[in-house]
Amino acid sequence: MSPRAVSRASARAESTILQLLNGAVPPSPETVKDIAPVLNIPEADLLIIAGLTTRQSSSATKSYRNSTEIGELVSIASSLSAEQLRRLIDVARNLKSEERN
């Protein structure tokens, strides 16, 4: 996964992702929390890899619903043309309306 894809899927600036990869800035627990689902790595594991202590709390152990799939969708969507992106949004809206019925 490219730094740009990680950036978009995690809502973190691409420059932040690049600085983390280059070791220019140390990771923070908040950054790890945002990036872990995108990388499909449990947050606690990524905290350990980053050399940060883990604190078990109910909010820290809960993962976002479908976070891996959402990250993948954002990554794919970032490479689509404007027309393809519009069609993807239309499909998502149709799926959401089907769910209500």
Short mmCIF file of C-alpha atoms in Angstrom, two decimals:
data_model
loop_
_atom_site.label_atom_id
_atom_site.label_comp_id
_atom_site.label_asym_id
_atom_site.label_seq_id
_atom_site.Cartn_x
_atom_site.Cartn_y
_atom_site.Cartn_z
CA MET A 1 0.00 0.00 0.00
CA SER A 2 1.39 3.38 -0.96
CA PRO A 3 1.89 6.25 1.49
CA ARG A 4 -0.82 8.16 -0.37
CA ALA A 5 -3.30 5.30 0.04
CA VAL A 6 -2.48 5.01 3.76
CA SER A 7 -2.89 8.76 4.08
CA ARG A 8 -6.30 8.82 2.47
CA ALA A 9 -7.59 5.75 4.28
CA SER A 10 -6.38 6.95 7.69
CA ALA A 11 -7.26 10.64 7.25
CA ARG A 12 -3.65 11.52 8.08
CA ALA A 13 -1.56 13.85 5.94
CA GLU A 14 0.63 12.13 3.39
CA SER A 15 3.59 14.14 4.73
CA THR A 16 2.96 12.62 8.17
CA ILE A 17 2.96 9.11 6.71
CA LEU A 18 6.19 9.83 4.82
CA GLN A 19 7.84 11.28 7.95
CA LEU A 20 6.84 8.18 9.92
CA LEU A 21 8.26 5.90 7.23
CA ASN A 22 11.51 7.88 7.10
CA GLY A 23 11.83 7.98 10.89
CA ALA A 24 11.70 11.78 10.92
CA VAL A 25 8.92 11.80 13.53
CA PRO A 26 8.06 9.22 16.16
CA PRO A 27 4.62 7.64 16.02
CA SER A 28 2.05 8.74 18.56
CA PRO A 29 -0.68 6.52 20.01
CA GLU A 30 -3.25 8.62 18.12
CA THR A 31 -1.46 8.10 14.82
CA VAL A 32 -1.17 4.37 15.46
CA LYS A 33 -4.90 4.23 16.22
CA ASP A 34 -5.68 5.83 12.85
CA ILE A 35 -3.22 3.77 10.82
CA ALA A 36 -3.66 0.29 12.35
CA PRO A 37 -7.01 -0.53 10.67
CA VAL A 38 -5.68 0.62 7.31
CA LEU A 39 -2.72 -1.75 7.60
CA ASN A 40 -4.98 -4.54 8.90
CA ILE A 41 -2.86 -4.80 12.05
CA PRO A 42 -4.41 -4.83 15.53
CA GLU A 43 -3.81 -1.51 17.27
CA ALA A 44 -2.13 -3.18 20.27
CA ASP A 45 0.31 -4.99 17.97
CA LEU A 46 1.20 -1.82 16.08
CA LEU A 47 1.72 0.03 19.37
CA ILE A 48 4.21 -2.66 20.41
CA ILE A 49 5.95 -2.54 17.02
CA ALA A 50 6.19 1.26 17.37
CA GLY A 51 7.70 0.88 20.84
CA LEU A 52 4.72 2.47 22.57
CA THR A 53 3.06 1.10 25.66
CA THR A 54 -0.40 -0.32 25.35
CA ARG A 55 -3.24 0.64 27.62
CA GLN A 56 -6.19 -1.66 27.62
CA SER A 57 -9.38 0.33 27.69
CA SER A 58 -12.76 -0.46 26.28
CA SER A 59 -12.41 2.17 23.57
CA ALA A 60 -8.91 1.02 22.62
CA THR A 61 -9.94 -2.60 22.19
CA LYS A 62 -12.96 -1.87 20.01
CA SER A 63 -12.21 -1.68 16.33
CA TYR A 64 -14.18 0.35 13.89
CA ARG A 65 -16.87 -1.63 12.15
CA ASN A 66 -15.52 -2.86 8.81
CA SER A 67 -12.45 -0.61 9.12
CA THR A 68 -10.29 -2.84 6.93
CA GLU A 69 -12.86 -2.92 4.16
CA ILE A 70 -13.43 0.83 4.39
CA GLY A 71 -9.68 1.42 4.17
CA GLU A 72 -9.49 -0.80 1.10
CA LEU A 73 -12.44 1.00 -0.47
CA VAL A 74 -10.81 4.40 0.10
CA SER A 75 -7.55 3.11 -1.35
CA ILE A 76 -9.30 1.83 -4.48
CA ALA A 77 -11.44 4.96 -4.82
CA SER A 78 -8.36 7.19 -4.72
CA SER A 79 -7.21 5.79 -8.07
CA LEU A 80 -10.55 6.06 -9.90
CA SER A 81 -11.47 8.65 -12.48
CA ALA A 82 -14.04 11.30 -11.60
CA GLU A 83 -16.75 9.40 -13.50
CA GLN A 84 -15.86 6.08 -11.85
CA LEU A 85 -15.90 7.74 -8.44
CA ARG A 86 -19.34 9.22 -9.13
CA ARG A 87 -20.60 5.75 -10.13
CA LEU A 88 -19.11 4.22 -6.97
CA ILE A 89 -20.91 6.81 -4.85
CA ASP A 90 -24.16 6.06 -6.68
CA VAL A 91 -23.73 2.32 -6.02
CA ALA A 92 -23.06 2.98 -2.33
CA ARG A 93 -26.15 5.17 -2.05
CA ASN A 94 -28.26 2.50 -3.76
CA LEU A 95 -26.96 -0.16 -1.38
CA LYS A 96 -27.76 2.05 1.59
CA SER A 97 -31.31 2.66 0.37
CA GLU A 98 -31.82 -1.09 -0.24
CA GLU A 99 -30.81 -1.72 3.37
CA ARG A 100 -33.61 0.55 4.61
CA ASN A 101 -36.26 -1.28 2.58
#
